Amino acid sequence: MELNGVRVSRETQERLQHFAELFQKWAKTINLVAPSTIGDLWSRHIADSAQIFQLQPKTNHWVDLGSGGGFPGIITAILLAERGAGHVDLVESNQKKAAFLRVCLRECEARGAVHAIRIEEAPAVIQHCDTISARALAELDLLLDYSAPWLERNKNLRLLLHKGRDYERELQKARGRWEFDLVKHRSVVERDSVILELSGIRHLI
């Protein structure tokens, strides 16, 4: 099986398939994603989320903010299982969604842990990370604020963030308070979307 042109093992394919089955089951009772997008689960959500890991496959410690229905955190955790190393901490304050995420990690034998806490509380629980991911969560300026405590502990911290067509406005706003190196990765799944890769992050104000 290939994800975005990258071949994955049969075991990973089986884990992803099992995750998709769990997702379909749980989505009947709790709102994991917009109902109109469930029919495109593999392309709209799974393959889209896999892009994050594929940009930084050697990262050892991820933090995924607002993990929700498991995108991209669970997909990252499943792909880490194929690598046999690494860990992702999934932060999700909604208790029902957190329960879903825990079931996914356990049954898919993925590499991660779920923290059912608010994002602002997470740095006190998760001391260190190498890369932070988030998808459809908040504007860039706020995501940088969320990331600030980890940035103080790791100046090499990297952010990988899914963004839609309005990302230029978010960048302009964020640059009023932050300085950073930026790489824009065009989504291979969504034509109008990008993944913003931020590094060398420094708070100006």
JSON list of C-alpha atoms in Angstrom, two decimals:
[
{"chain": "A", "resi": 1, "resn": "MET", "atom": "CA", "xyz": [0.00, 0.00, 0.00]},
{"chain": "A", "resi": 2, "resn": "GLU", "atom": "CA", "xyz": [1.14, 3.56, -0.71]},
{"chain": "A", "resi": 3, "resn": "LEU", "atom": "CA", "xyz": [0.27, 6.72, 1.21]},
{"chain": "A", "resi": 4, "resn": "ASN", "atom": "CA", "xyz": [0.99, 9.86, -0.82]},
{"chain": "A", "resi": 5, "resn": "GLY", "atom": "CA", "xyz": [3.43, 7.86, -2.93]},
{"chain": "A", "resi": 6, "resn": "VAL", "atom": "CA", "xyz": [5.25, 6.40, 0.09]},
{"chain": "A", "resi": 7, "resn": "ARG", "atom": "CA", "xyz": [5.01, 2.62, 0.49]},
{"chain": "A", "resi": 8, "resn": "VAL", "atom": "CA", "xyz": [3.97, 1.31, 3.91]},
{"chain": "A", "resi": 9, "resn": "SER", "atom": "CA", "xyz": [4.08, -2.23, 5.24]},
{"chain": "A", "resi": 10, "resn": "ARG", "atom": "CA", "xyz": [1.18, -4.67, 5.33]},
{"chain": "A", "resi": 11, "resn": "GLU", "atom": "CA", "xyz": [1.11, -4.31, 9.13]},
{"chain": "A", "resi": 12, "resn": "THR", "atom": "CA", "xyz": [0.74, -0.54, 8.86]},
{"chain": "A", "resi": 13, "resn": "GLN", "atom": "CA", "xyz": [-1.97, -0.95, 6.24]},
{"chain": "A", "resi": 14, "resn": "GLU", "atom": "CA", "xyz": [-3.85, -3.25, 8.63]},
{"chain": "A", "resi": 15, "resn": "ARG", "atom": "CA", "xyz": [-3.46, -0.76, 11.49]},
{"chain": "A", "resi": 16, "resn": "LEU", "atom": "CA", "xyz": [-4.76, 2.08, 9.33]},
{"chain": "A", "resi": 17, "resn": "GLN", "atom": "CA", "xyz": [-7.66, -0.05, 8.17]},
{"chain": "A", "resi": 18, "resn": "HIS", "atom": "CA", "xyz": [-8.55, -0.93, 11.75]},
{"chain": "A", "resi": 19, "resn": "PHE", "atom": "CA", "xyz": [-8.37, 2.74, 12.70]},
{"chain": "A", "resi": 20, "resn": "ALA", "atom": "CA", "xyz": [-10.76, 3.56, 9.83]},
{"chain": "A", "resi": 21, "resn": "GLU", "atom": "CA", "xyz": [-13.19, 0.93, 11.13]},
{"chain": "A", "resi": 22, "resn": "LEU", "atom": "CA", "xyz": [-13.00, 2.31, 14.66]},
{"chain": "A", "resi": 23, "resn": "PHE", "atom": "CA", "xyz": [-13.49, 5.81, 13.33]},
{"chain": "A", "resi": 24, "resn": "GLN", "atom": "CA", "xyz": [-16.60, 4.86, 11.38]},
{"chain": "A", "resi": 25, "resn": "LYS", "atom": "CA", "xyz": [-18.04, 3.13, 14.45]},
{"chain": "A", "resi": 26, "resn": "TRP", "atom": "CA", "xyz": [-17.39, 5.95, 16.90]},
{"chain": "A", "resi": 27, "resn": "ALA", "atom": "CA", "xyz": [-18.40, 8.69, 14.46]},
{"chain": "A", "resi": 28, "resn": "LYS", "atom": "CA", "xyz": [-21.96, 7.39, 14.66]},
{"chain": "A", "resi": 29, "resn": "THR", "atom": "CA", "xyz": [-22.25, 8.56, 18.27]},
{"chain": "A", "resi": 30, "resn": "ILE", "atom": "CA", "xyz": [-19.75, 11.43, 18.67]},
{"chain": "A", "resi": 31, "resn": "ASN", "atom": "CA", "xyz": [-18.79, 14.25, 16.33]},
{"chain": "A", "resi": 32, "resn": "LEU", "atom": "CA", "xyz": [-15.22, 13.41, 15.28]},
{"chain": "A", "resi": 33, "resn": "VAL", "atom": "CA", "xyz": [-15.13, 15.41, 12.03]},
{"chain": "A", "resi": 34, "resn": "ALA", "atom": "CA", "xyz": [-17.60, 17.28, 9.85]},
{"chain": "A", "resi": 35, "resn": "PRO", "atom": "CA", "xyz": [-20.17, 14.63, 8.78]},
{"chain": "A", "resi": 36, "resn": "SER", "atom": "CA", "xyz": [-19.90, 15.75, 5.15]},
{"chain": "A", "resi": 37, "resn": "THR", "atom": "CA", "xyz": [-16.24, 14.63, 5.04]},
{"chain": "A", "resi": 38, "resn": "ILE", "atom": "CA", "xyz": [-16.61, 11.12, 6.51]},
{"chain": "A", "resi": 39, "resn": "GLY", "atom": "CA", "xyz": [-17.16, 9.64, 3.06]},
{"chain": "A", "resi": 40, "resn": "ASP", "atom": "CA", "xyz": [-13.69, 10.86, 2.08]},
{"chain": "A", "resi": 41, "resn": "LEU", "atom": "CA", "xyz": [-12.03, 9.45, 5.19]},
{"chain": "A", "resi": 42, "resn": "TRP", "atom": "CA", "xyz": [-9.00, 7.95, 3.45]},
{"chain": "A", "resi": 43, "resn": "SER", "atom": "CA", "xyz": [-8.09, 10.87, 1.19]},
{"chain": "A", "resi": 44, "resn": "ARG", "atom": "CA", "xyz": [-9.47, 13.83, 3.15]},
{"chain": "A", "resi": 45, "resn": "HIS", "atom": "CA", "xyz": [-8.24, 12.76, 6.57]},
{"chain": "A", "resi": 46, "resn": "ILE", "atom": "CA", "xyz": [-5.91, 9.74, 6.69]},
{"chain": "A", "resi": 47, "resn": "ALA", "atom": "CA", "xyz": [-3.69, 10.51, 3.68]},
{"chain": "A", "resi": 48, "resn": "ASP", "atom": "CA", "xyz": [-3.83, 14.22, 4.47]},
{"chain": "A", "resi": 49, "resn": "SER", "atom": "CA", "xyz": [-2.64, 13.56, 8.04]},
{"chain": "A", "resi": 50, "resn": "ALA", "atom": "CA", "xyz": [0.13, 11.22, 6.87]},
{"chain": "A", "resi": 51, "resn": "GLN", "atom": "CA", "xyz": [1.79, 14.16, 5.11]},
{"chain": "A", "resi": 52, "resn": "ILE", "atom": "CA", "xyz": [2.81, 15.57, 8.48]},
{"chain": "A", "resi": 53, "resn": "PHE", "atom": "CA", "xyz": [4.82, 12.48, 9.46]},
{"chain": "A", "resi": 54, "resn": "GLN", "atom": "CA", "xyz": [6.25, 12.12, 5.98]},
{"chain": "A", "resi": 55, "resn": "LEU", "atom": "CA", "xyz": [7.79, 15.59, 6.26]},
{"chain": "A", "resi": 56, "resn": "GLN", "atom": "CA", "xyz": [9.64, 14.71, 9.50]},
{"chain": "A", "resi": 57, "resn": "PRO", "atom": "CA", "xyz": [9.82, 10.88, 9.66]},
{"chain": "A", "resi": 58, "resn": "LYS", "atom": "CA", "xyz": [12.82, 10.85, 12.01]},
{"chain": "A", "resi": 59, "resn": "THR", "atom": "CA", "xyz": [11.23, 12.99, 14.73]},
{"chain": "A", "resi": 60, "resn": "ASN", "atom": "CA", "xyz": [11.28, 11.06, 18.01]},
{"chain": "A", "resi": 61, "resn": "HIS", "atom": "CA", "xyz": [8.86, 13.03, 20.18]},
{"chain": "A", "resi": 62, "resn": "TRP", "atom": "CA", "xyz": [5.73, 14.63, 18.78]},
{"chain": "A", "resi": 63, "resn": "VAL", "atom": "CA", "xyz": [3.03, 16.64, 20.50]},
{"chain": "A", "resi": 64, "resn": "ASP", "atom": "CA", "xyz": [-0.29, 16.78, 18.63]},
{"chain": "A", "resi": 65, "resn": "LEU", "atom": "CA", "xyz": [-2.54, 19.62, 19.79]},
{"chain": "A", "resi": 66, "resn": "GLY", "atom": "CA", "xyz": [-6.33, 19.27, 19.66]},
{"chain": "A", "resi": 67, "resn": "SER", "atom": "CA", "xyz": [-6.17, 15.71, 18.35]},
{"chain": "A", "resi": 68, "resn": "GLY", "atom": "CA", "xyz": [-9.96, 15.40, 17.98]},
{"chain": "A", "resi": 69, "resn": "GLY", "atom": "CA", "xyz": [-10.77, 12.54, 15.64]},
{"chain": "A", "resi": 70, "resn": "GLY", "atom": "CA", "xyz": [-7.15, 11.41, 15.51]},
{"chain": "A", "resi": 71, "resn": "PHE", "atom": "CA", "xyz": [-5.82, 13.68, 12.77]},
{"chain": "A", "resi": 72, "resn": "PRO", "atom": "CA", "xyz": [-2.93, 13.84, 12.48]},
{"chain": "A", "resi": 73, "resn": "GLY", "atom": "CA", "xyz": [-1.94, 12.39, 15.89]},
{"chain": "A", "resi": 74, "resn": "ILE", "atom": "CA", "xyz": [-3.21, 8.82, 15.55]},
{"chain": "A", "resi": 75, "resn": "ILE", "atom": "CA", "xyz": [-1.89, 8.55, 12.00]},
{"chain": "A", "resi": 76, "resn": "THR", "atom": "CA", "xyz": [1.51, 9.76, 13.23]},
{"chain": "A", "resi": 77, "resn": "ALA", "atom": "CA", "xyz": [1.42, 7.21, 16.06]},
{"chain": "A", "resi": 78, "resn": "ILE", "atom": "CA", "xyz": [0.60, 4.38, 13.63]},
{"chain": "A", "resi": 79, "resn": "LEU", "atom": "CA", "xyz": [3.43, 5.38, 11.29]},
{"chain": "A", "resi": 80, "resn": "LEU", "atom": "CA", "xyz": [5.81, 5.54, 14.26]},
{"chain": "A", "resi": 81, "resn": "ALA", "atom": "CA", "xyz": [4.85, 1.94, 15.03]},
{"chain": "A", "resi": 82, "resn": "GLU", "atom": "CA", "xyz": [6.16, 0.94, 11.61]},
{"chain": "A", "resi": 83, "resn": "ARG", "atom": "CA", "xyz": [9.42, 2.70, 12.39]},
{"chain": "A", "resi": 84, "resn": "GLY", "atom": "CA", "xyz": [9.55, 0.96, 15.78]},
{"chain": "A", "resi": 85, "resn": "ALA", "atom": "CA", "xyz": [10.62, 4.14, 17.57]},
{"chain": "A", "resi": 86, "resn": "GLY", "atom": "CA", "xyz": [9.26, 7.49, 18.66]},
{"chain": "A", "resi": 87, "resn": "HIS", "atom": "CA", "xyz": [6.22, 8.68, 20.59]},
{"chain": "A", "resi": 88, "resn": "VAL", "atom": "CA", "xyz": [3.36, 11.13, 20.13]},
{"chain": "A", "resi": 89, "resn": "ASP", "atom": "CA", "xyz": [1.50, 12.84, 22.98]},
{"chain": "A", "resi": 90, "resn": "LEU", "atom": "CA", "xyz": [-2.05, 13.59, 21.89]},
{"chain": "A", "resi": 91, "resn": "VAL", "atom": "CA", "xyz": [-3.71, 16.52, 23.69]},
{"chain": "A", "resi": 92, "resn": "GLU", "atom": "CA", "xyz": [-7.52, 16.49, 23.60]},
{"chain": "A", "resi": 93, "resn": "SER", "atom": "CA", "xyz": [-9.68, 18.06, 26.31]},
{"chain": "A", "resi": 94, "resn": "ASN", "atom": "CA", "xyz": [-12.97, 16.48, 25.17]},
{"chain": "A", "resi": 95, "resn": "GLN", "atom": "CA", "xyz": [-13.38, 13.36, 27.29]},
{"chain": "A", "resi": 96, "resn": "LYS", "atom": "CA", "xyz": [-15.35, 11.38, 24.71]},
{"chain": "A", "resi": 97, "resn": "LYS", "atom": "CA", "xyz": [-12.84, 12.09, 21.98]},
{"chain": "A", "resi": 98, "resn": "ALA", "atom": "CA", "xyz": [-10.00, 11.28, 24.37]},
{"chain": "A", "resi": 99, "resn": "ALA", "atom": "CA", "xyz": [-11.63, 7.91, 25.09]},
{"chain": "A", "resi": 100, "resn": "PHE", "atom": "CA", "xyz": [-11.83, 7.25, 21.35]},
{"chain": "A", "resi": 101, "resn": "LEU", "atom": "CA", "xyz": [-8.16, 8.15, 20.90]},
{"chain": "A", "resi": 102, "resn": "ARG", "atom": "CA", "xyz": [-7.10, 5.79, 23.71]},
{"chain": "A", "resi": 103, "resn": "VAL", "atom": "CA", "xyz": [-9.00, 2.91, 22.11]},
{"chain": "A", "resi": 104, "resn": "CYS", "atom": "CA", "xyz": [-7.33, 3.66, 18.78]},
{"chain": "A", "resi": 105, "resn": "LEU", "atom": "CA", "xyz": [-3.83, 3.70, 20.27]},
{"chain": "A", "resi": 106, "resn": "ARG", "atom": "CA", "xyz": [-4.41, 0.42, 22.09]},
{"chain": "A", "resi": 107, "resn": "GLU", "atom": "CA", "xyz": [-6.15, -1.52, 19.33]},
{"chain": "A", "resi": 108, "resn": "CYS", "atom": "CA", "xyz": [-3.91, -0.22, 16.54]},
{"chain": "A", "resi": 109, "resn": "GLU", "atom": "CA", "xyz": [-0.76, -0.86, 18.61]},
{"chain": "A", "resi": 110, "resn": "ALA", "atom": "CA", "xyz": [0.33, 2.70, 17.93]},
{"chain": "A", "resi": 111, "resn": "ARG", "atom": "CA", "xyz": [3.06, 4.61, 19.74]},
{"chain": "A", "resi": 112, "resn": "GLY", "atom": "CA", "xyz": [1.53, 7.35, 21.85]},
{"chain": "A", "resi": 113, "resn": "ALA", "atom": "CA", "xyz": [-0.41, 8.53, 24.89]},
{"chain": "A", "resi": 114, "resn": "VAL", "atom": "CA", "xyz": [-3.54, 10.63, 25.32]},
{"chain": "A", "resi": 115, "resn": "HIS", "atom": "CA", "xyz": [-3.80, 13.59, 27.69]},
{"chain": "A", "resi": 116, "resn": "ALA", "atom": "CA", "xyz": [-7.40, 14.67, 28.37]},
{"chain": "A", "resi": 117, "resn": "ILE", "atom": "CA", "xyz": [-6.44, 18.19, 29.41]},
{"chain": "A", "resi": 118, "resn": "ARG", "atom": "CA", "xyz": [-6.62, 21.71, 28.05]},
{"chain": "A", "resi": 119, "resn": "ILE", "atom": "CA", "xyz": [-3.78, 22.71, 25.75]},
{"chain": "A", "resi": 120, "resn": "GLU", "atom": "CA", "xyz": [-2.66, 25.41, 28.20]},
{"chain": "A", "resi": 121, "resn": "GLU", "atom": "CA", "xyz": [-2.11, 22.71, 30.83]},
{"chain": "A", "resi": 122, "resn": "ALA", "atom": "CA", "xyz": [-0.15, 20.37, 28.58]},
{"chain": "A", "resi": 123, "resn": "PRO", "atom": "CA", "xyz": [3.39, 21.84, 28.96]},
{"chain": "A", "resi": 124, "resn": "ALA", "atom": "CA", "xyz": [3.30, 21.08, 32.70]},
{"chain": "A", "resi": 125, "resn": "VAL", "atom": "CA", "xyz": [2.55, 17.42, 31.92]},
{"chain": "A", "resi": 126, "resn": "ILE", "atom": "CA", "xyz": [4.61, 16.95, 28.75]},
{"chain": "A", "resi": 127, "resn": "GLN", "atom": "CA", "xyz": [8.05, 18.31, 29.48]},
{"chain": "A", "resi": 128, "resn": "HIS", "atom": "CA", "xyz": [9.73, 18.06, 26.08]},
{"chain": "A", "resi": 129, "resn": "CYS", "atom": "CA", "xyz": [8.99, 17.59, 22.40]},
{"chain": "A", "resi": 130, "resn": "ASP", "atom": "CA", "xyz": [10.77, 17.90, 19.08]},
{"chain": "A", "resi": 131, "resn": "THR", "atom": "CA", "xyz": [7.84, 18.66, 16.76]},
{"chain": "A", "resi": 132, "resn": "ILE", "atom": "CA", "xyz": [4.33, 20.02, 17.34]},
{"chain": "A", "resi": 133, "resn": "SER", "atom": "CA", "xyz": [1.50, 19.26, 14.94]},
{"chain": "A", "resi": 134, "resn": "ALA", "atom": "CA", "xyz": [-2.04, 20.60, 14.68]},
{"chain": "A", "resi": 135, "resn": "ARG", "atom": "CA", "xyz": [-4.81, 20.37, 12.12]},
{"chain": "A", "resi": 136, "resn": "ALA", "atom": "CA", "xyz": [-7.88, 22.62, 11.87]},
{"chain": "A", "resi": 137, "resn": "LEU", "atom": "CA", "xyz": [-7.37, 23.85, 15.42]},
{"chain": "A", "resi": 138, "resn": "ALA", "atom": "CA", "xyz": [-6.62, 27.58, 15.70]},
{"chain": "A", "resi": 139, "resn": "GLU", "atom": "CA", "xyz": [-4.95, 30.52, 13.98]},
{"chain": "A", "resi": 140, "resn": "LEU", "atom": "CA", "xyz": [-1.17, 30.50, 13.70]},
{"chain": "A", "resi": 141, "resn": "ASP", "atom": "CA", "xyz": [-0.65, 33.30, 16.22]},
{"chain": "A", "resi": 142, "resn": "LEU", "atom": "CA", "xyz": [-2.51, 31.34, 18.91]},
{"chain": "A", "resi": 143, "resn": "LEU", "atom": "CA", "xyz": [-0.75, 28.08, 18.01]},
{"chain": "A", "resi": 144, "resn": "LEU", "atom": "CA", "xyz": [2.58, 29.84, 18.54]},
{"chain": "A", "resi": 145, "resn": "ASP", "atom": "CA", "xyz": [1.36, 31.02, 21.96]},
{"chain": "A", "resi": 146, "resn": "TYR", "atom": "CA", "xyz": [0.40, 27.44, 22.83]},
{"chain": "A", "resi": 147, "resn": "SER", "atom": "CA", "xyz": [3.86, 26.26, 21.74]},
{"chain": "A", "resi": 148, "resn": "ALA", "atom": "CA", "xyz": [5.83, 28.92, 23.65]},
{"chain": "A", "resi": 149, "resn": "PRO", "atom": "CA", "xyz": [6.49, 26.89, 26.85]},
{"chain": "A", "resi": 150, "resn": "TRP", "atom": "CA", "xyz": [8.01, 24.04, 24.82]},
{"chain": "A", "resi": 151, "resn": "LEU", "atom": "CA", "xyz": [9.99, 26.52, 22.73]},
{"chain": "A", "resi": 152, "resn": "GLU", "atom": "CA", "xyz": [11.67, 27.80, 25.91]},
{"chain": "A", "resi": 153, "resn": "ARG", "atom": "CA", "xyz": [12.92, 24.27, 26.58]},
{"chain": "A", "resi": 154, "resn": "ASN", "atom": "CA", "xyz": [13.89, 23.42, 23.00]},
{"chain": "A", "resi": 155, "resn": "LYS", "atom": "CA", "xyz": [15.11, 26.17, 20.69]},
{"chain": "A", "resi": 156, "resn": "ASN", "atom": "CA", "xyz": [15.13, 23.66, 17.82]},
{"chain": "A", "resi": 157, "resn": "LEU", "atom": "CA", "xyz": [11.40, 23.01, 18.16]},
{"chain": "A", "resi": 158, "resn": "ARG", "atom": "CA", "xyz": [9.59, 22.64, 14.84]},
{"chain": "A", "resi": 159, "resn": "LEU", "atom": "CA", "xyz": [5.91, 23.20, 14.08]},
{"chain": "A", "resi": 160, "resn": "LEU", "atom": "CA", "xyz": [4.04, 21.38, 11.27]},
{"chain": "A", "resi": 161, "resn": "LEU", "atom": "CA", "xyz": [0.59, 22.85, 10.78]},
{"chain": "A", "resi": 162, "resn": "HIS", "atom": "CA", "xyz": [-2.17, 22.12, 8.28]},
{"chain": "A", "resi": 163, "resn": "LYS", "atom": "CA", "xyz": [-3.63, 25.34, 6.93]},
{"chain": "A", "resi": 164, "resn": "GLY", "atom": "CA", "xyz": [-6.26, 26.26, 4.38]},
{"chain": "A", "resi": 165, "resn": "ARG", "atom": "CA", "xyz": [-6.41, 28.98, 1.73]},
{"chain": "A", "resi": 166, "resn": "ASP", "atom": "CA", "xyz": [-6.40, 31.83, 4.28]},
{"chain": "A", "resi": 167, "resn": "TYR", "atom": "CA", "xyz": [-2.93, 30.99, 5.60]},
{"chain": "A", "resi": 168, "resn": "GLU", "atom": "CA", "xyz": [-1.26, 34.15, 4.23]},
{"chain": "A", "resi": 169, "resn": "ARG", "atom": "CA", "xyz": [-3.42, 36.35, 6.44]},
{"chain": "A", "resi": 170, "resn": "GLU", "atom": "CA", "xyz": [-2.50, 34.21, 9.45]},
{"chain": "A", "resi": 171, "resn": "LEU", "atom": "CA", "xyz": [1.19, 34.48, 8.61]},
{"chain": "A", "resi": 172, "resn": "GLN", "atom": "CA", "xyz": [1.00, 38.26, 8.34]},
{"chain": "A", "resi": 173, "resn": "LYS", "atom": "CA", "xyz": [-0.72, 38.51, 11.72]},
{"chain": "A", "resi": 174, "resn": "ALA", "atom": "CA", "xyz": [1.73, 36.14, 13.42]},
{"chain": "A", "resi": 175, "resn": "ARG", "atom": "CA", "xyz": [4.76, 38.02, 12.10]},
{"chain": "A", "resi": 176, "resn": "GLY", "atom": "CA", "xyz": [3.72, 41.01, 14.17]},
{"chain": "A", "resi": 177, "resn": "ARG", "atom": "CA", "xyz": [4.72, 39.09, 17.29]},
{"chain": "A", "resi": 178, "resn": "TRP", "atom": "CA", "xyz": [6.95, 36.26, 16.10]},
{"chain": "A", "resi": 179, "resn": "GLU", "atom": "CA", "xyz": [10.01, 35.66, 13.97]},
{"chain": "A", "resi": 180, "resn": "PHE", "atom": "CA", "xyz": [10.51, 32.28, 12.30]},
{"chain": "A", "resi": 181, "resn": "ASP", "atom": "CA", "xyz": [11.90, 30.41, 9.33]},
{"chain": "A", "resi": 182, "resn": "LEU", "atom": "CA", "xyz": [9.14, 29.14, 7.09]},
{"chain": "A", "resi": 183, "resn": "VAL", "atom": "CA", "xyz": [8.76, 26.41, 4.51]},
{"chain": "A", "resi": 184, "resn": "LYS", "atom": "CA", "xyz": [5.42, 26.07, 2.71]},
{"chain": "A", "resi": 185, "resn": "HIS", "atom": "CA", "xyz": [4.60, 22.53, 1.63]},
{"chain": "A", "resi": 186, "resn": "ARG", "atom": "CA", "xyz": [1.76, 22.30, -0.85]},
{"chain": "A", "resi": 187, "resn": "SER", "atom": "CA", "xyz": [-0.73, 19.62, 0.16]},
{"chain": "A", "resi": 188, "resn": "VAL", "atom": "CA", "xyz": [-0.71, 16.58, -2.09]},
{"chain": "A", "resi": 189, "resn": "VAL", "atom": "CA", "xyz": [-4.33, 15.93, -1.09]},
{"chain": "A", "resi": 190, "resn": "GLU", "atom": "CA", "xyz": [-6.10, 19.32, -0.86]},
{"chain": "A", "resi": 191, "resn": "ARG", "atom": "CA", "xyz": [-5.35, 21.72, -3.71]},
{"chain": "A", "resi": 192, "resn": "ASP", "atom": "CA", "xyz": [-5.91, 24.92, -1.70]},
{"chain": "A", "resi": 193, "resn": "SER", "atom": "CA", "xyz": [-4.19, 23.70, 1.46]},
{"chain": "A", "resi": 194, "resn": "VAL", "atom": "CA", "xyz": [-0.61, 23.84, 2.72]},
{"chain": "A", "resi": 195, "resn": "ILE", "atom": "CA", "xyz": [1.46, 22.48, 5.55]},
{"chain": "A", "resi": 196, "resn": "LEU", "atom": "CA", "xyz": [3.45, 25.26, 7.19]},
{"chain": "A", "resi": 197, "resn": "GLU", "atom": "CA", "xyz": [6.79, 24.16, 8.62]},
{"chain": "A", "resi": 198, "resn": "LEU", "atom": "CA", "xyz": [8.12, 26.64, 11.17]},
{"chain": "A", "resi": 199, "resn": "SER", "atom": "CA", "xyz": [11.54, 26.56, 12.80]},
{"chain": "A", "resi": 200, "resn": "GLY", "atom": "CA", "xyz": [13.96, 29.05, 14.32]},
{"chain": "A", "resi": 201, "resn": "ILE", "atom": "CA", "xyz": [11.00, 30.49, 16.23]},
{"chain": "A", "resi": 202, "resn": "ARG", "atom": "CA", "xyz": [11.53, 33.59, 18.36]},
{"chain": "A", "resi": 203, "resn": "HIS", "atom": "CA", "xyz": [9.03, 35.69, 20.30]},
{"chain": "A", "resi": 204, "resn": "LEU", "atom": "CA", "xyz": [9.35, 39.40, 19.44]},
{"chain": "A", "resi": 205, "resn": "ILE", "atom": "CA", "xyz": [6.83, 40.86, 21.89]}
]
